[in-house]
Amino acid sequence: MYTTTEFQQLLEDKLRRKRGKEIKEADDKDVYEAVASIVQDSITEDWLETRQRYEKRNERQIYYISMEFLIGRLMESNLMNCGLLDVCSDALRQLGRDPESVYNQEHDAGLGNGGLGRLAACFLDSMASLKYAGHGSGIRYRYGLFEQRIIHGNQVELPDYWLKEAYAWETRKANESLKIYFGGEVHSHARADGSLEFTYKHADEVLAVPYDVPIVGYRNNVVNTLRLWSAELPEHEAEIPGDSESRYYHHLDHMHSVEQISGFLYPDDSSLEGRELRLKQQYFLVSSTIQNILREYKANGGSIRELHKKTAIQINDTHPSLAVPELMRLLMDEERLSWEEAWKITTAVLAYTNHTTLSEALEKWPVDLVQQLLPRIFMIINEINERFCRGLWFDHPDMRLDIPHLAIIADDQVHMARLAIVGSHSVNGVAHLHTEILKKREMNRFYRLYPEKFNNKTNGITHRRWLLQVNRGLADVVTEAIGPQWISQPQKLSGLVRYSNDAAFLEAAGQVKQENKKVLAELIQKRTGIHVNENSIFDVQIKRLHEYKRQLLNIFHIIHLYNELKDNPSLDLTPRTFIFGAKAAPGYYMAKEIIKLVHHVASIVNEDPVIGDRLKVVFLENYNVSLAEKIIPAADLSEQISTASKEASGTGNMKMMMNGALTIGTLDGANIEIKDLVGPSNIFIFGLSSEEVHRYYAEGGYNAKDLYHTDERIRRILDQLHGGEFGSQEIEFKDLFYHILYHNDPYFVLKDFDSYVVTQELVEQAYRDPRHWQKMSVANTAYSGKFSSDRTIHEYASDIWKLTPVRS
Ligand SMILES: *Cc1c(COP(=O)(O)O)cnc(C)c1O
């Protein structure tokens, strides 16, 4: 496309015209913006053509609605997908610039909490790269997920004002704004034909303004769209009244409350924050998305009765499940379809993905709140519920006793998962085990009612970002061995299996890992001042902080190793560096205590001369996508140690496997599918099974205090927390101590401790044989092709969306 010199020229021109600067006087930000502008130029035409092609060919479209898109940075992946990454990096280097520090100028788009939001971002990448007519729809939060600082071992949250400098990838489309209504009263009048017309009085009007972000396919000229909605005051209200002071302040208040709707992302991962503003956000997203879909469909000449033939909508978790009544509302009130017609279309269009069975995440909203905020929507939910329950009573007499557990409105609450299941034609879980648990337990009543709706779609990650982009060293070694086909067909990574006895290949892959560890060690040194041993095991646990993810089990193991070394300083222990990254929800007390504990343990272990560099504990603050991209290529050991049955799938496990880390994990989520692929000799499995966990919950039989009294290692650790070595006047972990012993260790940390320690010893032994370890590492990369989100998206497309790739 361009030679390095041409690109250099282009860049210098841009700098002059856009920033009025010569390259010599430009800082990294100037250069970043110039590069972004070049990329924009090269995308624009394809973006337009992609849209026109979908319209002209009247393609079936899929809209992925999600409250979260955890995008991270886009510069490198956009450059890579346009085929400009190498030429741009070379040009920058020739101009005396460090490409990485230019690309790092981009502020992460942190519009998500963790796995669920990152999944949505990977799906967008795969849909564009596989040429599916698929779009994302989300909220343009002015503040993304908080920035985490650690002060004296405590998490402090800072607002993430990511739009401080203009976001390079978005385009405001004010002329495509839509109106959203909240509150007020609903009135109905009979029309001449006898049908009912609904009008709203005294409702608050909010303007939804779209901002489009291009989603660039991998070297295929496809550019799809992520449309993010921003809440603004409608134009006719925007004029500031000048006639009285109080009206002026009232007006500012009103403007502020409207803009709050897209003000910030709720920082709770896998738990429900039942506030009115959150419900407003959900309806705001759903109403703008569905109005927009109908507008585009009709503009293209589609007949509303055939909407389901050209449109599929996937709702990411229950957060957008108001899509069910909102689509019904628009089809009936605006398009004048009958209930029966509207219902047929709604259920044919919508599909729902379940992400968790944790009870604290089950979305329920008080009837009063829904009724007052969304009066017309509430009427429709009520009618859906009435018809559903009536159908159960008459058509399924055997299920009459189950009605209280199936009803959409029960105990004065609207049950969002039930609404989503009843209103969709597909309900999917995100890993084999998770889907089985939904069918057999959590949603068994619905499964008996609608067995045909339930299906599994095991999560995936985009191998382009998570291998090709973030680990160029390994990607090159792989391509050298098996050719570049794996980039478009990730399952072809299995060709590496043949190389697991090839000394030269193992050597090359091992060398890359060593270099990646060196780079990470430098980052750790720079950010924390801790010097780590580059030959130690890089033992990584990076994910949101949650009791069910059991960072505590990891810490207990560290304390245990520390105790062993103190008792026997000459113990021959394989050196380890424990690396943590984790944000806790701001109101999650136990999670914050655990962060404090990691820091406290680190301060003792890292300073102890007896320990030396045999053990180091590192907590990297502000874990986000960009930090993940730096840690994952350097990981030796991937900690996936959730209480079995609690982690629906996990995707961090897949990213690390693909980068050649070995997993130590429970038989939970997608870990099971990893094990089935690599075989038991290439993974370290430990702990209770999900059946055993379930049995203890159902029948009892576990007593944490017994373990405290019988296992000296456990007693010693817990006592250290309670005021011994790991507690002091200022820092105490009594709450953790009591929580575990007096709430009977609900996540089985103590129960799985012995099995975890034994398995960690196997890890140590294995690491002492570098060649053997490297072989296992290569097997992990080789079998990771299944976990490309390309595979996941192909499955959604063929089983749920009935979508085929667009022909060029
Ligand atoms: C992949 C990813 C996650 C999900 O990690 P899990 O280990 O599956 O919980 C969370 N946050 C970020 C930034 C990620 O990149």
PDB file of C-alpha atoms in Angstrom, residues 324-510:
ATOM      1  CA  VAL A 324     -38.870  -7.339  24.781  1.00  0.00           C
ATOM      2  CA  PRO A 325     -41.567  -4.843  25.863  1.00  0.00           C
ATOM      3  CA  GLU A 326     -39.973  -1.983  23.896  1.00  0.00           C
ATOM      4  CA  LEU A 327     -40.135  -3.880  20.595  1.00  0.00           C
ATOM      5  CA  MET A 328     -43.726  -4.866  21.436  1.00  0.00           C
ATOM      6  CA  ARG A 329     -44.557  -1.225  22.162  1.00  0.00           C
ATOM      7  CA  LEU A 330     -43.156   0.061  18.896  1.00  0.00           C
ATOM      8  CA  LEU A 331     -44.763  -2.694  16.824  1.00  0.00           C
ATOM      9  CA  MET A 332     -48.185  -2.169  18.411  1.00  0.00           C
ATOM     10  CA  ASP A 333     -48.376   1.530  19.267  1.00  0.00           C
ATOM     11  CA  GLU A 334     -46.371   2.944  16.359  1.00  0.00           C
ATOM     12  CA  GLU A 335     -46.743   0.297  13.676  1.00  0.00           C
ATOM     13  CA  ARG A 336     -50.278  -0.718  14.640  1.00  0.00           C
ATOM     14  CA  LEU A 337     -49.734  -4.453  14.652  1.00  0.00           C
ATOM     15  CA  SER A 338     -51.949  -6.692  16.775  1.00  0.00           C
ATOM     16  CA  TRP A 339     -50.576  -8.220  19.972  1.00  0.00           C
ATOM     17  CA  GLU A 340     -50.316 -11.620  18.307  1.00  0.00           C
ATOM     18  CA  GLU A 341     -48.429 -10.345  15.274  1.00  0.00           C
ATOM     19  CA  ALA A 342     -46.119  -8.221  17.405  1.00  0.00           C
ATOM     20  CA  TRP A 343     -45.390 -11.106  19.754  1.00  0.00           C
ATOM     21  CA  LYS A 344     -44.533 -13.462  16.920  1.00  0.00           C
ATOM     22  CA  ILE A 345     -42.062 -10.955  15.482  1.00  0.00           C
ATOM     23  CA  THR A 346     -40.556  -9.963  18.843  1.00  0.00           C
ATOM     24  CA  THR A 347     -39.766 -13.506  19.918  1.00  0.00           C
ATOM     25  CA  ALA A 348     -38.434 -14.358  16.448  1.00  0.00           C
ATOM     26  CA  VAL A 349     -36.039 -11.389  16.506  1.00  0.00           C
ATOM     27  CA  LEU A 350     -34.706 -11.538  20.058  1.00  0.00           C
ATOM     28  CA  ALA A 351     -32.157 -13.924  21.549  1.00  0.00           C
ATOM     29  CA  TYR A 352     -30.748 -13.812  25.083  1.00  0.00           C
ATOM     30  CA  THR A 353     -27.329 -14.746  26.474  1.00  0.00           C
ATOM     31  CA  ASN A 354     -27.106 -15.690  30.139  1.00  0.00           C
ATOM     32  CA  HIS A 355     -23.767 -14.880  31.794  1.00  0.00           C
ATOM     33  CA  THR A 356     -24.066 -15.993  35.369  1.00  0.00           C
ATOM     34  CA  THR A 357     -25.967 -18.018  37.918  1.00  0.00           C
ATOM     35  CA  LEU A 358     -24.746 -15.967  40.889  1.00  0.00           C
ATOM     36  CA  SER A 359     -27.826 -14.968  42.880  1.00  0.00           C
ATOM     37  CA  GLU A 360     -26.475 -11.484  43.616  1.00  0.00           C
ATOM     38  CA  ALA A 361     -26.432 -10.804  39.878  1.00  0.00           C
ATOM     39  CA  LEU A 362     -30.048 -11.845  39.205  1.00  0.00           C
ATOM     40  CA  GLU A 363     -31.755  -8.720  37.942  1.00  0.00           C
ATOM     41  CA  LYS A 364     -35.045  -7.816  39.599  1.00  0.00           C
ATOM     42  CA  TRP A 365     -36.704  -4.418  39.649  1.00  0.00           C
ATOM     43  CA  PRO A 366     -39.437  -3.248  42.011  1.00  0.00           C
ATOM     44  CA  VAL A 367     -42.812  -3.056  40.275  1.00  0.00           C
ATOM     45  CA  ASP A 368     -43.400   0.485  41.616  1.00  0.00           C
ATOM     46  CA  LEU A 369     -40.195   1.774  40.101  1.00  0.00           C
ATOM     47  CA  VAL A 370     -40.842   0.268  36.663  1.00  0.00           C
ATOM     48  CA  GLN A 371     -44.430   1.486  36.681  1.00  0.00           C
ATOM     49  CA  GLN A 372     -43.539   5.040  37.610  1.00  0.00           C
ATOM     50  CA  LEU A 373     -40.498   5.377  35.321  1.00  0.00           C
ATOM     51  CA  LEU A 374     -41.849   3.443  32.315  1.00  0.00           C
ATOM     52  CA  PRO A 375     -45.651   3.391  32.578  1.00  0.00           C
ATOM     53  CA  ARG A 376     -46.405   2.097  29.070  1.00  0.00           C
ATOM     54  CA  ILE A 377     -43.608  -0.484  29.225  1.00  0.00           C
ATOM     55  CA  PHE A 378     -44.992  -1.676  32.540  1.00  0.00           C
ATOM     56  CA  MET A 379     -48.456  -2.175  31.026  1.00  0.00           C
ATOM     57  CA  ILE A 380     -46.899  -4.345  28.338  1.00  0.00           C
ATOM     58  CA  ILE A 381     -44.805  -6.388  30.783  1.00  0.00           C
ATOM     59  CA  ASN A 382     -47.968  -6.944  32.784  1.00  0.00           C
ATOM     60  CA  GLU A 383     -49.817  -8.184  29.733  1.00  0.00           C
ATOM     61  CA  ILE A 384     -46.932 -10.476  28.724  1.00  0.00           C
ATOM     62  CA  ASN A 385     -46.972 -11.880  32.241  1.00  0.00           C
ATOM     63  CA  GLU A 386     -50.769 -12.357  32.301  1.00  0.00           C
ATOM     64  CA  ARG A 387     -50.783 -14.198  29.004  1.00  0.00           C
ATOM     65  CA  PHE A 388     -47.752 -16.278  29.961  1.00  0.00           C
ATOM     66  CA  CYS A 389     -49.222 -17.345  33.312  1.00  0.00           C
ATOM     67  CA  ARG A 390     -52.622 -18.046  31.777  1.00  0.00           C
ATOM     68  CA  GLY A 391     -50.918 -20.235  29.177  1.00  0.00           C
ATOM     69  CA  LEU A 392     -49.086 -22.115  31.907  1.00  0.00           C
ATOM     70  CA  TRP A 393     -52.274 -22.677  33.881  1.00  0.00           C
ATOM     71  CA  PHE A 394     -54.307 -24.021  30.967  1.00  0.00           C
ATOM     72  CA  ASP A 395     -51.734 -25.653  28.718  1.00  0.00           C
ATOM     73  CA  HIS A 396     -49.341 -27.055  31.327  1.00  0.00           C
ATOM     74  CA  PRO A 397     -51.452 -28.269  34.239  1.00  0.00           C
ATOM     75  CA  ASP A 398     -48.450 -30.240  35.485  1.00  0.00           C
ATOM     76  CA  MET A 399     -46.585 -26.953  36.021  1.00  0.00           C
ATOM     77  CA  ARG A 400     -49.247 -25.036  37.943  1.00  0.00           C
ATOM     78  CA  LEU A 401     -47.285 -25.258  41.162  1.00  0.00           C
ATOM     79  CA  ASP A 402     -44.250 -23.829  39.400  1.00  0.00           C
ATOM     80  CA  ILE A 403     -45.995 -20.615  38.348  1.00  0.00           C
ATOM     81  CA  PRO A 404     -44.613 -18.501  41.242  1.00  0.00           C
ATOM     82  CA  HIS A 405     -41.100 -19.472  40.105  1.00  0.00           C
ATOM     83  CA  LEU A 406     -41.791 -18.762  36.454  1.00  0.00           C
ATOM     84  CA  ALA A 407     -43.945 -15.622  36.593  1.00  0.00           C
ATOM     85  CA  ILE A 408     -42.282 -12.504  35.208  1.00  0.00           C
ATOM     86  CA  ILE A 409     -43.908 -10.413  37.937  1.00  0.00           C
ATOM     87  CA  ALA A 410     -43.716 -12.030  41.357  1.00  0.00           C
ATOM     88  CA  ASP A 411     -43.244 -10.661  44.887  1.00  0.00           C
ATOM     89  CA  ASP A 412     -43.730  -7.130  43.569  1.00  0.00           C
ATOM     90  CA  GLN A 413     -40.658  -7.483  41.382  1.00  0.00           C
ATOM     91  CA  VAL A 414     -40.094  -7.724  37.660  1.00  0.00           C
ATOM     92  CA  HIS A 415     -37.781 -10.680  37.019  1.00  0.00           C
ATOM     93  CA  MET A 416     -35.650  -9.675  34.049  1.00  0.00           C
ATOM     94  CA  ALA A 417     -34.225 -13.111  33.192  1.00  0.00           C
ATOM     95  CA  ARG A 418     -37.741 -14.543  33.037  1.00  0.00           C
ATOM     96  CA  LEU A 419     -38.805 -11.670  30.776  1.00  0.00           C
ATOM     97  CA  ALA A 420     -35.817 -12.316  28.510  1.00  0.00           C
ATOM     98  CA  ILE A 421     -36.459 -16.081  28.298  1.00  0.00           C
ATOM     99  CA  VAL A 422     -40.171 -15.762  27.578  1.00  0.00           C
ATOM    100  CA  GLY A 423     -39.604 -13.009  25.006  1.00  0.00           C
ATOM    101  CA  SER A 424     -36.774 -14.681  23.018  1.00  0.00           C
ATOM    102  CA  HIS A 425     -36.449 -17.685  20.757  1.00  0.00           C
ATOM    103  CA  SER A 426     -32.969 -18.557  22.027  1.00  0.00           C
ATOM    104  CA  VAL A 427     -31.379 -18.727  25.469  1.00  0.00           C
ATOM    105  CA  ASN A 428     -27.698 -19.556  25.550  1.00  0.00           C
ATOM    106  CA  GLY A 429     -25.103 -20.198  28.207  1.00  0.00           C
ATOM    107  CA  VAL A 430     -21.428 -19.331  27.645  1.00  0.00           C
ATOM    108  CA  ALA A 431     -19.612 -22.637  28.273  1.00  0.00           C
ATOM    109  CA  HIS A 432     -20.680 -26.275  28.223  1.00  0.00           C
ATOM    110  CA  LEU A 433     -20.819 -26.681  32.021  1.00  0.00           C
ATOM    111  CA  HIS A 434     -22.636 -23.364  32.481  1.00  0.00           C
ATOM    112  CA  THR A 435     -25.332 -24.309  29.958  1.00  0.00           C
ATOM    113  CA  GLU A 436     -25.781 -27.711  31.634  1.00  0.00           C
ATOM    114  CA  ILE A 437     -26.185 -26.007  35.018  1.00  0.00           C
ATOM    115  CA  LEU A 438     -28.801 -23.672  33.509  1.00  0.00           C
ATOM    116  CA  LYS A 439     -30.712 -26.612  32.068  1.00  0.00           C
ATOM    117  CA  LYS A 440     -30.429 -28.973  35.018  1.00  0.00           C
ATOM    118  CA  ARG A 441     -30.683 -26.541  37.894  1.00  0.00           C
ATOM    119  CA  GLU A 442     -30.958 -22.785  37.717  1.00  0.00           C
ATOM    120  CA  MET A 443     -33.434 -22.620  34.842  1.00  0.00           C
ATOM    121  CA  ASN A 444     -34.706 -26.173  34.891  1.00  0.00           C
ATOM    122  CA  ARG A 445     -38.371 -25.125  34.979  1.00  0.00           C
ATOM    123  CA  PHE A 446     -37.940 -22.978  31.883  1.00  0.00           C
ATOM    124  CA  TYR A 447     -35.916 -25.722  30.239  1.00  0.00           C
ATOM    125  CA  ARG A 448     -38.787 -28.176  30.750  1.00  0.00           C
ATOM    126  CA  LEU A 449     -41.154 -25.610  29.293  1.00  0.00           C
ATOM    127  CA  TYR A 450     -39.007 -24.560  26.312  1.00  0.00           C
ATOM    128  CA  PRO A 451     -36.281 -27.185  25.752  1.00  0.00           C
ATOM    129  CA  GLU A 452     -35.833 -25.999  22.147  1.00  0.00           C
ATOM    130  CA  LYS A 453     -34.751 -22.509  23.240  1.00  0.00           C
ATOM    131  CA  PHE A 454     -31.692 -23.612  25.223  1.00  0.00           C
ATOM    132  CA  ASN A 455     -28.258 -23.890  23.611  1.00  0.00           C
ATOM    133  CA  ASN A 456     -24.579 -23.402  24.382  1.00  0.00           C
ATOM    134  CA  LYS A 457     -22.131 -20.952  22.843  1.00  0.00           C
ATOM    135  CA  THR A 458     -18.761 -21.282  24.513  1.00  0.00           C
ATOM    136  CA  ASN A 459     -17.098 -17.855  24.748  1.00  0.00           C
ATOM    137  CA  GLY A 460     -14.048 -16.898  22.735  1.00  0.00           C
ATOM    138  CA  ILE A 461     -11.458 -14.166  22.299  1.00  0.00           C
ATOM    139  CA  THR A 462     -10.162 -12.527  19.168  1.00  0.00           C
ATOM    140  CA  HIS A 463      -6.870 -14.257  18.406  1.00  0.00           C
ATOM    141  CA  ARG A 464      -5.912 -11.278  16.238  1.00  0.00           C
ATOM    142  CA  ARG A 465      -5.680  -8.945  19.217  1.00  0.00           C
ATOM    143  CA  TRP A 466      -4.741 -11.518  21.862  1.00  0.00           C
ATOM    144  CA  LEU A 467      -2.016 -13.309  19.941  1.00  0.00           C
ATOM    145  CA  LEU A 468      -1.091 -11.637  16.668  1.00  0.00           C
ATOM    146  CA  GLN A 469      -1.121  -8.082  18.040  1.00  0.00           C
ATOM    147  CA  VAL A 470       0.060  -8.447  21.630  1.00  0.00           C
ATOM    148  CA  ASN A 471       2.635 -11.214  21.153  1.00  0.00           C
ATOM    149  CA  ARG A 472       4.324 -10.588  17.822  1.00  0.00           C
ATOM    150  CA  GLY A 473       7.294 -12.694  18.863  1.00  0.00           C
ATOM    151  CA  LEU A 474       5.237 -15.829  19.356  1.00  0.00           C
ATOM    152  CA  ALA A 475       3.040 -15.074  16.325  1.00  0.00           C
ATOM    153  CA  ASP A 476       6.150 -14.901  14.129  1.00  0.00           C
ATOM    154  CA  VAL A 477       7.582 -18.154  15.481  1.00  0.00           C
ATOM    155  CA  VAL A 478       4.223 -19.835  14.865  1.00  0.00           C
ATOM    156  CA  THR A 479       3.934 -18.469  11.330  1.00  0.00           C
ATOM    157  CA  GLU A 480       7.486 -19.527  10.587  1.00  0.00           C
ATOM    158  CA  ALA A 481       6.581 -23.091  11.533  1.00  0.00           C
ATOM    159  CA  ILE A 482       3.086 -23.608  10.139  1.00  0.00           C
ATOM    160  CA  GLY A 483       2.552 -20.701   7.747  1.00  0.00           C
ATOM    161  CA  PRO A 484       0.128 -17.781   8.114  1.00  0.00           C
ATOM    162  CA  GLN A 485      -3.168 -19.646   7.558  1.00  0.00           C
ATOM    163  CA  TRP A 486      -3.864 -19.701  11.300  1.00  0.00           C
ATOM    164  CA  ILE A 487      -4.552 -15.972  11.149  1.00  0.00           C
ATOM    165  CA  SER A 488      -7.737 -16.494   9.155  1.00  0.00           C
ATOM    166  CA  GLN A 489      -8.355 -20.057  10.376  1.00  0.00           C
ATOM    167  CA  PRO A 490      -7.278 -20.189  14.032  1.00  0.00           C
ATOM    168  CA  GLN A 491      -8.083 -23.902  14.313  1.00  0.00           C
ATOM    169  CA  LYS A 492      -4.994 -24.370  12.130  1.00  0.00           C
ATOM    170  CA  LEU A 493      -2.898 -23.594  15.209  1.00  0.00           C
ATOM    171  CA  SER A 494      -3.280 -27.322  15.826  1.00  0.00           C
ATOM    172  CA  GLY A 495      -0.536 -27.737  13.226  1.00  0.00           C
ATOM    173  CA  LEU A 496       1.829 -26.877  16.090  1.00  0.00           C
ATOM    174  CA  VAL A 497       1.168 -30.231  17.726  1.00  0.00           C
ATOM    175  CA  ARG A 498       3.705 -31.719  15.335  1.00  0.00           C
ATOM    176  CA  TYR A 499       6.334 -29.348  16.703  1.00  0.00           C
ATOM    177  CA  SER A 500       6.096 -30.390  20.334  1.00  0.00           C
ATOM    178  CA  ASN A 501       9.201 -32.544  19.858  1.00  0.00           C
ATOM    179  CA  ASP A 502      11.024 -30.151  17.562  1.00  0.00           C
ATOM    180  CA  ALA A 503      13.987 -28.890  19.593  1.00  0.00           C
ATOM    181  CA  ALA A 504      14.549 -25.799  17.453  1.00  0.00           C
ATOM    182  CA  PHE A 505      10.902 -24.772  17.632  1.00  0.00           C
ATOM    183  CA  LEU A 506      10.700 -25.312  21.391  1.00  0.00           C
ATOM    184  CA  GLU A 507      13.857 -23.304  21.799  1.00  0.00           C
ATOM    185  CA  ALA A 508      12.500 -20.419  19.705  1.00  0.00           C
ATOM    186  CA  ALA A 509       9.146 -20.350  21.508  1.00  0.00           C
ATOM    187  CA  GLY A 510      10.932 -20.527  24.873  1.00  0.00           C
TER     188      GLY A 510
END
